[in-house]
Amino acid sequence: MSDVPPSHPRYASLKTREKVVEGVEKGITGLNGLIAQGRGEALDYLIGERTTASGAEAERAAAAMLLLAERPVLSVNGNAAALVPEEMVLLARKIDAPLEVNIFYRTEGRVKKIADLLRSLGTGKVFGENPNAVIPGLDHARAKAARGGIYDADVVFVPLEDGDRCEALVNMGKKVITVDLNPLSRTARTSTVTIVDNVVRALPNLIALVEEMADLDESELNSVLAGYDNRAVLRRSVEEIVSHLSGRFSALED
Ligand code: ATP
């Protein structure tokens, strides 16, 4: 990365930012992706730039839900394609799921670039270039989906989704797993499982968890999910922000 040394206290955050900028330069990420990244950085700072206990609990539930799914699909937008393309492809392989390119400001050129990137990383099936179904309740451009992909999925893993589309997927009866650093966003409140963590930490964690849980049987996976309460986990993640901030505040008083 440019000239920032790994010892720099904000190295990981700056590296992530550069990847999004690179995504924009390559035509993979839309300009709005930069604004989303900026909001994400601010919120990540508030949670302490680490996977919190509530984030880890959501990741465990997400891994169980993906392993139990009959037709899981992983959705990839412009920011996910810039930040975690290899990890999305690896997770898809581990749970035998297809990927679908699903971007907010859709242009056919950008969809193709993301699909080409995922194929170059060795993914089998990528949906999204030829959408042939419509998600009810959304305007035309955002409603596009693929049969055999998101449209027919029982579980959709959709990091960084927008609130409307998340709600529309839930209204179709799907289980939706999102990654969103804002525990108060509509996406966070609407999803079945919300991982309040940075996508660059959440994906490696999920890959490790699906590997670790691959030998669990259906009833063991179901018992992981039975104890999971997304609203309670979101409340705890807000409490974790408050307690992290009060620690920072006390440091100012010394
Ligand atoms: P909603 O429609 O759900 O209320 P929003 O309109 O507030 O969402 P957007 O601008 O669509 O939000 O997307 C930005 C969201 O993505 C922010 O909540 C931000 O925290 C989250 N985000 C951005 N970058 C990351 C990241 N690297 N990891 C996890 N979350 C991220």
Short mmCIF file of C-alpha atoms and ligand atoms in Angstrom, two decimals:
data_model
loop_
_atom_site.label_atom_id
_atom_site.label_comp_id
_atom_site.label_asym_id
_atom_site.label_seq_id
_atom_site.Cartn_x
_atom_site.Cartn_y
_atom_site.Cartn_z
CA MET A 1 0.00 0.00 0.00
CA SER A 2 1.37 3.41 -1.03
CA ASP A 3 3.87 4.51 1.62
CA VAL A 4 2.06 3.79 4.88
CA PRO A 5 4.13 1.35 7.03
CA PRO A 6 2.35 -1.65 8.64
CA SER A 7 3.35 -0.22 12.03
CA HIS A 8 1.08 2.81 11.45
CA PRO A 9 -1.71 2.71 14.08
CA ARG A 10 -4.38 3.11 11.41
CA TYR A 11 -2.74 0.77 8.87
CA ALA A 12 -5.65 -1.70 8.59
CA SER A 13 -8.21 1.07 8.20
CA LEU A 14 -6.12 2.95 5.62
CA LYS A 15 -5.49 -0.27 3.69
CA THR A 16 -9.21 -0.97 3.56
CA ARG A 17 -9.87 2.59 2.35
CA GLU A 18 -7.29 2.19 -0.43
CA LYS A 19 -8.95 -1.02 -1.61
CA VAL A 20 -12.25 0.80 -2.07
CA VAL A 21 -10.52 3.64 -3.93
CA GLU A 22 -8.85 1.02 -6.15
CA GLY A 23 -12.28 -0.57 -6.71
CA VAL A 24 -13.58 2.79 -7.96
CA GLU A 25 -10.54 3.24 -10.22
CA LYS A 26 -11.08 -0.21 -11.73
CA GLY A 27 -14.77 0.48 -12.33
CA ILE A 28 -15.87 -2.20 -9.84
CA THR A 29 -17.14 0.09 -7.09
CA GLY A 30 -19.48 3.05 -7.66
CA LEU A 31 -18.60 6.53 -6.36
CA ASN A 32 -21.27 6.13 -3.68
CA GLY A 33 -19.22 3.21 -2.37
CA LEU A 34 -16.67 5.76 -1.12
CA ILE A 35 -19.34 7.45 0.99
CA ALA A 36 -20.52 4.11 2.37
CA GLN A 37 -16.90 3.26 3.25
CA GLY A 38 -16.50 6.59 5.06
CA ARG A 39 -19.61 5.92 7.13
CA GLY A 40 -18.34 2.43 7.82
CA GLU A 41 -14.94 3.75 9.00
CA ALA A 42 -16.61 6.13 11.43
CA LEU A 43 -18.78 3.37 12.87
CA ASP A 44 -15.87 0.94 13.00
CA TYR A 45 -13.98 3.49 15.08
CA LEU A 46 -16.93 3.55 17.50
CA ILE A 47 -16.89 -0.23 17.99
CA GLY A 48 -13.12 -0.18 18.50
CA GLU A 49 -12.09 -1.65 15.10
CA ARG A 50 -12.38 -5.22 16.43
CA THR A 51 -14.90 -8.02 16.33
CA THR A 52 -17.04 -7.48 19.42
CA ALA A 53 -18.65 -10.29 21.45
CA SER A 54 -22.05 -9.56 19.88
CA GLY A 55 -20.47 -9.53 16.40
CA ALA A 56 -18.89 -12.93 17.08
CA GLU A 57 -22.24 -14.32 18.26
CA ALA A 58 -23.95 -13.12 15.07
CA GLU A 59 -21.15 -14.64 12.98
CA ARG A 60 -21.67 -18.01 14.69
CA ALA A 61 -25.41 -17.88 14.02
CA ALA A 62 -24.75 -16.85 10.40
CA ALA A 63 -22.38 -19.78 9.88
CA ALA A 64 -24.99 -22.21 11.28
CA MET A 65 -27.71 -20.68 9.08
CA LEU A 66 -25.53 -20.95 5.95
CA LEU A 67 -24.66 -24.58 6.72
CA LEU A 68 -28.34 -25.43 7.27
CA ALA A 69 -29.56 -23.62 4.14
CA GLU A 70 -30.93 -25.63 1.23
CA ARG A 71 -30.37 -22.96 -1.41
CA PRO A 72 -27.94 -20.38 0.01
CA VAL A 73 -26.75 -17.54 -2.24
CA LEU A 74 -24.02 -14.99 -1.56
CA SER A 75 -24.67 -11.50 -2.90
CA VAL A 76 -21.75 -9.32 -3.99
CA ASN A 77 -21.93 -5.54 -4.37
CA GLY A 78 -19.24 -3.06 -5.44
CA ASN A 79 -17.75 -2.58 -1.97
CA ALA A 80 -17.66 -6.30 -1.20
CA ALA A 81 -16.01 -6.89 -4.60
CA ALA A 82 -13.33 -4.33 -3.75
CA LEU A 83 -12.75 -5.46 -0.15
CA VAL A 84 -13.30 -9.22 0.08
CA PRO A 85 -13.57 -10.85 -3.37
CA GLU A 86 -11.33 -13.84 -2.57
CA GLU A 87 -13.13 -14.42 0.72
CA MET A 88 -16.57 -14.32 -0.93
CA VAL A 89 -15.42 -16.91 -3.49
CA LEU A 90 -13.89 -19.10 -0.77
CA LEU A 91 -16.98 -18.93 1.45
CA ALA A 92 -19.18 -19.80 -1.55
CA ARG A 93 -17.02 -22.84 -2.23
CA LYS A 94 -17.09 -23.98 1.41
CA ILE A 95 -20.89 -23.97 1.57
CA ASP A 96 -21.42 -24.91 -2.08
CA ALA A 97 -23.38 -21.74 -2.89
CA PRO A 98 -23.49 -19.58 -6.01
CA LEU A 99 -22.63 -15.88 -6.01
CA GLU A 100 -24.88 -13.18 -7.45
CA VAL A 101 -23.74 -9.68 -8.37
CA ASN A 102 -26.28 -7.30 -6.87
CA ILE A 103 -25.39 -3.61 -6.99
CA PHE A 104 -27.37 -0.59 -5.87
CA TYR A 105 -26.58 1.74 -8.78
CA ARG A 106 -26.75 -0.87 -11.52
CA THR A 107 -24.83 -0.51 -14.76
CA GLU A 108 -24.33 -3.54 -16.98
CA GLY A 109 -20.62 -2.68 -17.36
CA ARG A 110 -20.02 -2.72 -13.62
CA VAL A 111 -21.98 -5.96 -13.15
CA LYS A 112 -19.83 -7.61 -15.81
CA LYS A 113 -16.58 -6.35 -14.29
CA ILE A 114 -17.52 -7.75 -10.88
CA ALA A 115 -18.65 -11.07 -12.40
CA ASP A 116 -15.37 -11.29 -14.39
CA LEU A 117 -13.38 -10.59 -11.22
CA LEU A 118 -15.20 -13.36 -9.31
CA ARG A 119 -14.71 -15.79 -12.20
CA SER A 120 -11.01 -14.91 -12.36
CA LEU A 121 -10.81 -15.91 -8.69
CA GLY A 122 -12.15 -19.35 -9.50
CA THR A 123 -15.82 -19.20 -8.67
CA GLY A 124 -18.06 -21.72 -10.40
CA LYS A 125 -21.39 -19.99 -10.92
CA VAL A 126 -22.00 -16.24 -10.89
CA PHE A 127 -25.53 -14.89 -11.34
CA GLY A 128 -26.46 -11.29 -11.97
CA GLU A 129 -25.54 -10.55 -15.57
CA ASN A 130 -28.84 -11.80 -16.96
CA PRO A 131 -31.50 -11.15 -14.34
CA ASN A 132 -34.75 -12.89 -15.24
CA ALA A 133 -36.91 -12.25 -12.17
CA VAL A 134 -38.17 -9.31 -10.15
CA ILE A 135 -38.19 -8.89 -6.36
CA PRO A 136 -41.65 -7.59 -5.44
CA GLY A 137 -41.91 -4.16 -3.80
CA LEU A 138 -38.82 -2.52 -5.33
CA ASP A 139 -38.44 -0.12 -8.24
CA HIS A 140 -37.39 -1.70 -11.51
CA ALA A 141 -33.59 -1.25 -11.47
CA ARG A 142 -33.23 -2.50 -7.89
CA ALA A 143 -35.73 -5.33 -8.24
CA LYS A 144 -33.64 -7.34 -10.72
CA ALA A 145 -32.66 -10.80 -9.54
CA ALA A 146 -31.86 -14.20 -11.02
CA ARG A 147 -33.84 -17.42 -10.90
CA GLY A 148 -31.60 -20.09 -9.43
CA GLY A 149 -29.84 -17.25 -7.57
CA ILE A 150 -31.19 -14.74 -5.06
CA TYR A 151 -34.77 -15.03 -6.36
CA ASP A 152 -34.99 -18.72 -5.40
CA ALA A 153 -32.68 -18.71 -2.38
CA ASP A 154 -33.88 -19.68 1.09
CA VAL A 155 -30.91 -17.92 2.75
CA VAL A 156 -29.23 -14.84 1.26
CA PHE A 157 -25.91 -13.61 2.62
CA VAL A 158 -25.79 -10.00 1.58
CA PRO A 159 -23.02 -7.91 3.13
CA LEU A 160 -23.65 -4.15 2.93
CA GLU A 161 -27.24 -4.32 1.66
CA ASP A 162 -29.56 -1.34 1.61
CA GLY A 163 -32.59 -1.27 3.90
CA ASP A 164 -35.32 -1.42 1.23
CA ARG A 165 -33.91 -4.41 -0.56
CA CYS A 166 -33.24 -6.21 2.68
CA GLU A 167 -36.86 -5.71 3.70
CA ALA A 168 -38.11 -6.85 0.28
CA LEU A 169 -36.09 -10.08 0.57
CA VAL A 170 -37.40 -10.73 4.07
CA ASN A 171 -40.95 -10.09 2.79
CA MET A 172 -40.37 -12.83 0.21
CA GLY A 173 -39.88 -15.23 3.14
CA LYS A 174 -36.10 -15.44 2.85
CA LYS A 175 -33.67 -15.51 5.73
CA VAL A 176 -31.27 -12.60 5.25
CA ILE A 177 -27.80 -12.38 6.78
CA THR A 178 -26.14 -8.96 6.50
CA VAL A 179 -22.89 -7.35 7.57
CA ASP A 180 -23.42 -3.73 8.62
CA LEU A 181 -21.35 -1.66 11.01
CA ASN A 182 -24.40 0.42 11.88
CA PRO A 183 -26.51 -1.53 14.42
CA LEU A 184 -29.29 1.05 14.06
CA SER A 185 -29.69 1.02 10.26
CA ARG A 186 -32.86 -0.31 8.67
CA THR A 187 -30.82 -3.12 7.16
CA ALA A 188 -29.55 -4.08 10.61
CA ARG A 189 -33.03 -4.01 12.14
CA THR A 190 -34.72 -5.87 9.29
CA SER A 191 -32.26 -8.73 8.75
CA THR A 192 -32.65 -12.17 10.23
CA VAL A 193 -29.01 -12.14 11.36
CA THR A 194 -27.05 -8.86 11.43
CA ILE A 195 -23.30 -9.04 11.81
CA VAL A 196 -22.16 -5.70 13.23
CA ASP A 197 -18.55 -5.97 12.14
CA ASN A 198 -16.32 -4.76 9.34
CA VAL A 199 -16.73 -6.96 6.29
CA VAL A 200 -12.92 -7.36 6.17
CA ARG A 201 -13.02 -9.08 9.58
CA ALA A 202 -16.43 -10.75 9.23
CA LEU A 203 -15.57 -12.77 6.10
CA PRO A 204 -12.40 -14.48 7.48
CA ASN A 205 -14.32 -15.16 10.71
CA LEU A 206 -17.21 -16.74 8.79
CA ILE A 207 -14.88 -18.90 6.72
CA ALA A 208 -13.19 -20.18 9.89
CA LEU A 209 -16.57 -20.83 11.53
CA VAL A 210 -18.05 -22.80 8.61
CA GLU A 211 -14.87 -24.92 8.60
CA GLU A 212 -15.10 -25.47 12.36
CA MET A 213 -18.85 -26.24 12.30
CA ALA A 214 -18.86 -28.36 9.13
CA ASP A 215 -19.00 -31.58 11.17
CA LEU A 216 -21.97 -30.54 13.32
CA ASP A 217 -25.20 -32.36 12.55
CA GLU A 218 -28.48 -30.63 11.77
CA SER A 219 -29.78 -30.67 15.34
CA GLU A 220 -26.53 -29.21 16.70
CA LEU A 221 -26.65 -26.43 14.08
CA ASN A 222 -30.32 -25.81 14.92
CA SER A 223 -29.46 -25.47 18.58
CA VAL A 224 -26.92 -22.71 17.74
CA LEU A 225 -29.76 -20.85 16.00
CA ALA A 226 -32.39 -21.60 18.64
CA GLY A 227 -30.61 -19.45 21.20
CA TYR A 228 -30.10 -16.55 18.81
CA ASP A 229 -32.08 -13.31 19.18
CA ASN A 230 -31.07 -10.67 16.59
CA ARG A 231 -32.73 -7.74 18.39
CA ALA A 232 -30.96 -8.63 21.65
CA VAL A 233 -27.63 -8.93 19.78
CA LEU A 234 -28.17 -5.48 18.20
CA ARG A 235 -28.95 -3.97 21.61
CA ARG A 236 -25.74 -5.50 22.97
CA SER A 237 -23.74 -4.08 20.09
CA VAL A 238 -25.03 -0.58 20.93
CA GLU A 239 -24.08 -1.18 24.57
CA GLU A 240 -20.60 -2.27 23.42
CA ILE A 241 -20.24 1.04 21.52
CA VAL A 242 -21.30 3.00 24.61
CA SER A 243 -18.88 1.15 26.87
CA HIS A 244 -16.02 1.49 24.35
CA LEU A 245 -16.69 5.23 24.13
CA SER A 246 -16.85 5.67 27.88
CA GLY A 247 -13.43 3.96 28.10
CA ARG A 248 -12.07 6.46 25.55
CA PHE A 249 -13.71 9.29 27.46
CA SER A 250 -12.08 8.21 30.75
CA ALA A 251 -8.70 8.18 28.99
CA LEU A 252 -9.26 11.88 28.18
CA GLU A 253 -9.74 12.63 31.87
CA ASP A 254 -6.35 11.23 32.93
P1 ATP B 1 -30.08 1.59 5.48
O1 ATP B 1 -30.79 1.74 4.16
O2 ATP B 1 -29.91 0.18 5.92
O3 ATP B 1 -30.63 2.44 6.63
P2 ATP B 1 -27.96 3.44 4.95
O4 ATP B 1 -28.68 4.10 3.82
O5 ATP B 1 -27.85 4.13 6.25
O6 ATP B 1 -28.58 2.02 5.24
P3 ATP B 1 -25.85 2.97 3.08
O7 ATP B 1 -25.32 4.33 2.73
O8 ATP B 1 -26.74 2.24 2.12
O9 ATP B 1 -26.51 3.03 4.52
O10 ATP B 1 -24.63 1.98 3.33
C1 ATP B 1 -23.65 2.28 4.19
C2 ATP B 1 -23.70 1.27 5.33
O11 ATP B 1 -22.73 0.27 5.10
C3 ATP B 1 -23.39 1.98 6.62
O12 ATP B 1 -24.29 1.58 7.62
C4 ATP B 1 -22.00 1.47 6.96
O13 ATP B 1 -21.82 1.29 8.33
C5 ATP B 1 -21.94 0.12 6.27
N1 ATP B 1 -20.56 -0.19 5.87
C6 ATP B 1 -19.76 0.52 5.06
N2 ATP B 1 -18.57 -0.08 4.92
C7 ATP B 1 -18.61 -1.21 5.66
C8 ATP B 1 -17.69 -2.25 5.92
N3 ATP B 1 -16.47 -2.24 5.39
N4 ATP B 1 -18.08 -3.26 6.70
C9 ATP B 1 -19.33 -3.28 7.24
N5 ATP B 1 -20.24 -2.32 7.06
C10 ATP B 1 -19.90 -1.29 6.26
#
